Amino acid sequence: MDTDYISTASATLTQWIEQLSSPTPAPGGGAAGAVVLAIGAATAQMAAGYAAESGSRTRTLRTAQRVRELALRATDDDAAASAALAAAYRNHSATSSSRAAAIDAAGRSSIAVVRIASSMIDVLDWLSTHGEPRLLPDVAVSAALTAAAIRTSCINIASSASAAVGEQNIEYLHSARRDAELLADRFTAIAANTTSAG
């Protein structure tokens, strides 16, 4: 069954990527973006570990770890949403409302990734000014990965908006995509500024 995808909690990275490469609905591009976010958060957490000990460092480490954990959960949530969406379109007897609900769930799973990613702003801002200078390239990498994860979500949110039903729901998705694009730009700027500073 297409819904028999491997959870990030039980798979090695090699196993998960192998399943991503297979022609099945889950995991898909949205889940791939969420994994990128988890890797970006892990990179920031690593960089924060080299900073001088302080209360701010502890908070930064905790936030990065929380983002990493939530991003992996979001990976599995998105895979579930992708599987449900594929099933709704495969089922010729599915009602229009059930398909609309699956489209909405897919869009919201991408929005959830963006919300999780937003917590990385404080992490990377702090690392840019208080982190170990030799780790600034890693901070820039984390910011670039986070931006990429958000832009992946933007693509999927736009896709959901194009298939969504209801003017209010469509506008909600478009608004979420616009906000996400602005957020991604902020992370891209952090990556550029940190790279030039390093």
Short mmCIF file of C-alpha atoms in Angstrom, two decimals:
data_model
loop_
_atom_site.label_atom_id
_atom_site.label_comp_id
_atom_site.label_asym_id
_atom_site.label_seq_id
_atom_site.Cartn_x
_atom_site.Cartn_y
_atom_site.Cartn_z
CA MET A 1 0.00 0.00 0.00
CA ASP A 2 1.11 3.56 -0.71
CA THR A 3 0.41 4.53 2.87
CA ASP A 4 3.05 2.11 4.15
CA TYR A 5 5.76 4.74 4.22
CA ILE A 6 8.63 4.69 6.69
CA SER A 7 8.50 7.10 9.60
CA THR A 8 11.53 9.27 10.28
CA ALA A 9 11.42 7.88 13.83
CA SER A 10 12.16 4.34 12.66
CA ALA A 11 14.16 4.78 9.46
CA THR A 12 17.80 5.51 8.81
CA LEU A 13 18.55 8.46 6.53
CA THR A 14 19.48 6.02 3.77
CA GLN A 15 16.20 4.12 4.14
CA TRP A 16 14.12 7.29 4.16
CA ILE A 17 15.82 8.71 1.06
CA GLU A 18 15.42 5.36 -0.67
CA GLN A 19 11.68 5.52 -0.07
CA LEU A 20 11.57 9.15 -1.18
CA SER A 21 13.12 8.06 -4.48
CA SER A 22 10.41 5.45 -5.10
CA PRO A 23 7.34 6.21 -7.26
CA THR A 24 4.88 6.36 -4.37
CA PRO A 25 2.91 9.35 -3.01
CA ALA A 26 4.60 9.40 0.38
CA PRO A 27 6.97 10.78 1.29
CA GLY A 28 6.93 13.51 -1.33
CA GLY A 29 8.36 16.95 -1.93
CA GLY A 30 6.76 18.51 1.12
CA ALA A 31 8.25 15.89 3.40
CA ALA A 32 11.62 16.39 1.70
CA GLY A 33 11.41 20.09 2.53
CA ALA A 34 10.64 19.33 6.16
CA VAL A 35 13.70 17.07 6.36
CA VAL A 36 15.79 19.91 4.97
CA LEU A 37 14.46 22.10 7.79
CA ALA A 38 15.43 19.46 10.36
CA ILE A 39 18.93 19.33 8.91
CA GLY A 40 19.16 23.11 8.98
CA ALA A 41 18.10 23.18 12.62
CA ALA A 42 20.59 20.43 13.49
CA THR A 43 23.36 22.43 11.81
CA ALA A 44 22.45 25.49 13.88
CA GLN A 45 22.34 23.38 17.04
CA MET A 46 25.82 22.10 16.28
CA ALA A 47 27.09 25.64 15.75
CA ALA A 48 25.48 26.83 18.98
CA GLY A 49 27.27 24.07 20.85
CA TYR A 50 30.58 25.79 20.11
CA ALA A 51 29.46 29.16 21.53
CA ALA A 52 30.51 30.36 24.96
CA GLU A 53 28.21 29.13 27.71
CA SER A 54 25.42 31.51 28.70
CA GLY A 55 21.69 31.54 29.29
CA SER A 56 21.16 32.76 25.72
CA ARG A 57 23.23 29.89 24.37
CA THR A 58 21.14 27.40 26.34
CA ARG A 59 17.91 28.90 24.98
CA THR A 60 19.30 28.87 21.46
CA LEU A 61 20.29 25.22 21.75
CA ARG A 62 16.86 24.29 23.07
CA THR A 63 15.06 26.18 20.32
CA ALA A 64 17.17 24.61 17.58
CA GLN A 65 16.59 21.16 19.05
CA ARG A 66 12.85 21.79 19.27
CA VAL A 67 12.71 22.92 15.65
CA ARG A 68 14.66 19.82 14.62
CA GLU A 69 12.24 17.54 16.46
CA LEU A 70 9.12 19.32 15.19
CA ALA A 71 10.43 19.33 11.64
CA LEU A 72 10.84 15.56 11.71
CA ARG A 73 7.29 15.18 13.02
CA ALA A 74 6.13 17.51 10.27
CA THR A 75 7.92 15.26 7.77
CA ASP A 76 5.74 12.34 8.79
CA ASP A 77 2.62 14.51 8.95
CA ASP A 78 3.23 15.73 5.42
CA ALA A 79 3.81 12.19 4.20
CA ALA A 80 0.46 11.21 5.71
CA ALA A 81 -1.24 14.19 4.04
CA SER A 82 0.34 13.29 0.69
CA ALA A 83 -0.83 9.70 0.98
CA ALA A 84 -4.35 10.81 1.86
CA LEU A 85 -4.44 13.27 -1.04
CA ALA A 86 -3.31 10.61 -3.51
CA ALA A 87 -5.90 8.20 -2.13
CA ALA A 88 -8.66 10.80 -2.50
CA TYR A 89 -7.83 11.32 -6.16
CA ARG A 90 -7.48 7.58 -6.83
CA ASN A 91 -10.86 6.83 -5.27
CA HIS A 92 -13.36 7.49 -8.05
CA SER A 93 -16.23 7.28 -5.57
CA ALA A 94 -14.72 9.95 -3.30
CA THR A 95 -16.91 12.99 -2.79
CA SER A 96 -15.81 16.46 -3.82
CA SER A 97 -15.85 17.47 -0.16
CA SER A 98 -13.50 14.64 0.83
CA ARG A 99 -11.09 15.65 -1.93
CA ALA A 100 -11.32 19.27 -0.88
CA ALA A 101 -10.52 18.25 2.70
CA ALA A 102 -7.47 16.30 1.52
CA ILE A 103 -6.27 19.30 -0.51
CA ASP A 104 -6.76 21.54 2.52
CA ALA A 105 -4.83 19.14 4.76
CA ALA A 106 -1.95 19.03 2.30
CA GLY A 107 -1.77 22.82 2.21
CA ARG A 108 -1.91 23.12 5.95
CA SER A 109 0.87 20.56 6.40
CA SER A 110 3.12 22.84 4.33
CA ILE A 111 2.03 25.89 6.33
CA ALA A 112 2.95 24.01 9.50
CA VAL A 113 6.51 23.57 8.22
CA VAL A 114 6.76 27.33 7.66
CA ARG A 115 5.53 28.04 11.18
CA ILE A 116 8.09 25.68 12.65
CA ALA A 117 10.82 27.29 10.56
CA SER A 118 9.95 30.78 11.80
CA SER A 119 11.50 29.93 15.19
CA MET A 120 14.89 29.72 13.48
CA ILE A 121 15.04 33.50 13.05
CA ASP A 122 16.00 34.07 16.69
CA VAL A 123 18.41 31.13 16.63
CA LEU A 124 20.31 32.36 13.59
CA ASP A 125 20.23 36.02 14.60
CA TRP A 126 21.84 35.07 17.91
CA LEU A 127 24.42 32.83 16.28
CA SER A 128 25.31 35.53 13.77
CA THR A 129 26.39 37.86 16.56
CA HIS A 130 27.26 35.62 19.51
CA GLY A 131 28.33 32.35 17.94
CA GLU A 132 31.85 31.07 17.47
CA PRO A 133 33.22 33.07 14.48
CA ARG A 134 34.79 29.98 12.90
CA LEU A 135 31.31 28.45 12.73
CA LEU A 136 29.76 31.34 10.77
CA PRO A 137 29.83 29.32 7.53
CA ASP A 138 27.71 26.68 9.27
CA VAL A 139 25.31 29.38 10.45
CA ALA A 140 25.00 30.54 6.84
CA VAL A 141 24.38 26.96 5.71
CA SER A 142 21.64 26.59 8.33
CA ALA A 143 19.98 29.79 7.14
CA ALA A 144 20.18 28.69 3.51
CA LEU A 145 18.69 25.29 4.33
CA THR A 146 15.87 26.90 6.30
CA ALA A 147 15.12 29.25 3.40
CA ALA A 148 15.06 26.29 1.01
CA ALA A 149 12.64 24.40 3.26
CA ILE A 150 10.30 27.38 3.37
CA ARG A 151 10.44 27.88 -0.40
CA THR A 152 9.58 24.21 -0.83
CA SER A 153 6.51 24.80 1.31
CA CYS A 154 5.63 27.85 -0.81
CA ILE A 155 5.51 25.65 -3.90
CA ASN A 156 3.19 23.17 -2.21
CA ILE A 157 0.97 25.86 -0.70
CA ALA A 158 0.56 27.40 -4.16
CA SER A 159 -0.30 23.97 -5.56
CA SER A 160 -2.95 23.48 -2.88
CA ALA A 161 -4.36 26.95 -3.56
CA SER A 162 -4.73 26.15 -7.27
CA ALA A 163 -6.82 23.08 -6.44
CA ALA A 164 -8.63 24.37 -3.34
CA VAL A 165 -12.34 25.05 -3.12
CA GLY A 166 -13.90 28.13 -1.55
CA GLU A 167 -12.82 31.74 -1.97
CA GLN A 168 -11.95 32.19 1.71
CA ASN A 169 -9.81 29.06 1.80
CA ILE A 170 -8.04 29.96 -1.43
CA GLU A 171 -7.21 33.45 -0.16
CA TYR A 172 -5.95 31.96 3.11
CA LEU A 173 -3.53 29.76 1.19
CA HIS A 174 -2.38 32.61 -1.04
CA SER A 175 -1.82 34.82 2.00
CA ALA A 176 0.13 32.07 3.75
CA ARG A 177 2.31 31.64 0.67
CA ARG A 178 3.06 35.36 0.46
CA ASP A 179 4.01 35.47 4.14
CA ALA A 180 6.19 32.40 3.70
CA GLU A 181 8.03 33.96 0.77
CA LEU A 182 8.84 37.02 2.86
CA LEU A 183 10.09 34.79 5.67
CA ALA A 184 12.28 32.84 3.26
CA ASP A 185 13.79 36.12 2.07
CA ARG A 186 14.78 36.91 5.66
CA PHE A 187 16.67 33.65 5.97
CA THR A 188 18.33 34.19 2.61
CA ALA A 189 19.49 37.59 3.85
CA ILE A 190 20.89 36.04 7.03
CA ALA A 191 22.81 33.52 4.93
CA ALA A 192 24.21 36.25 2.69
CA ASN A 193 25.12 38.58 5.54
CA THR A 194 26.71 35.82 7.58
CA THR A 195 28.71 34.61 4.60
CA SER A 196 30.06 38.11 3.94
CA ALA A 197 30.82 38.59 7.64
CA GLY A 198 32.76 35.35 7.76
#
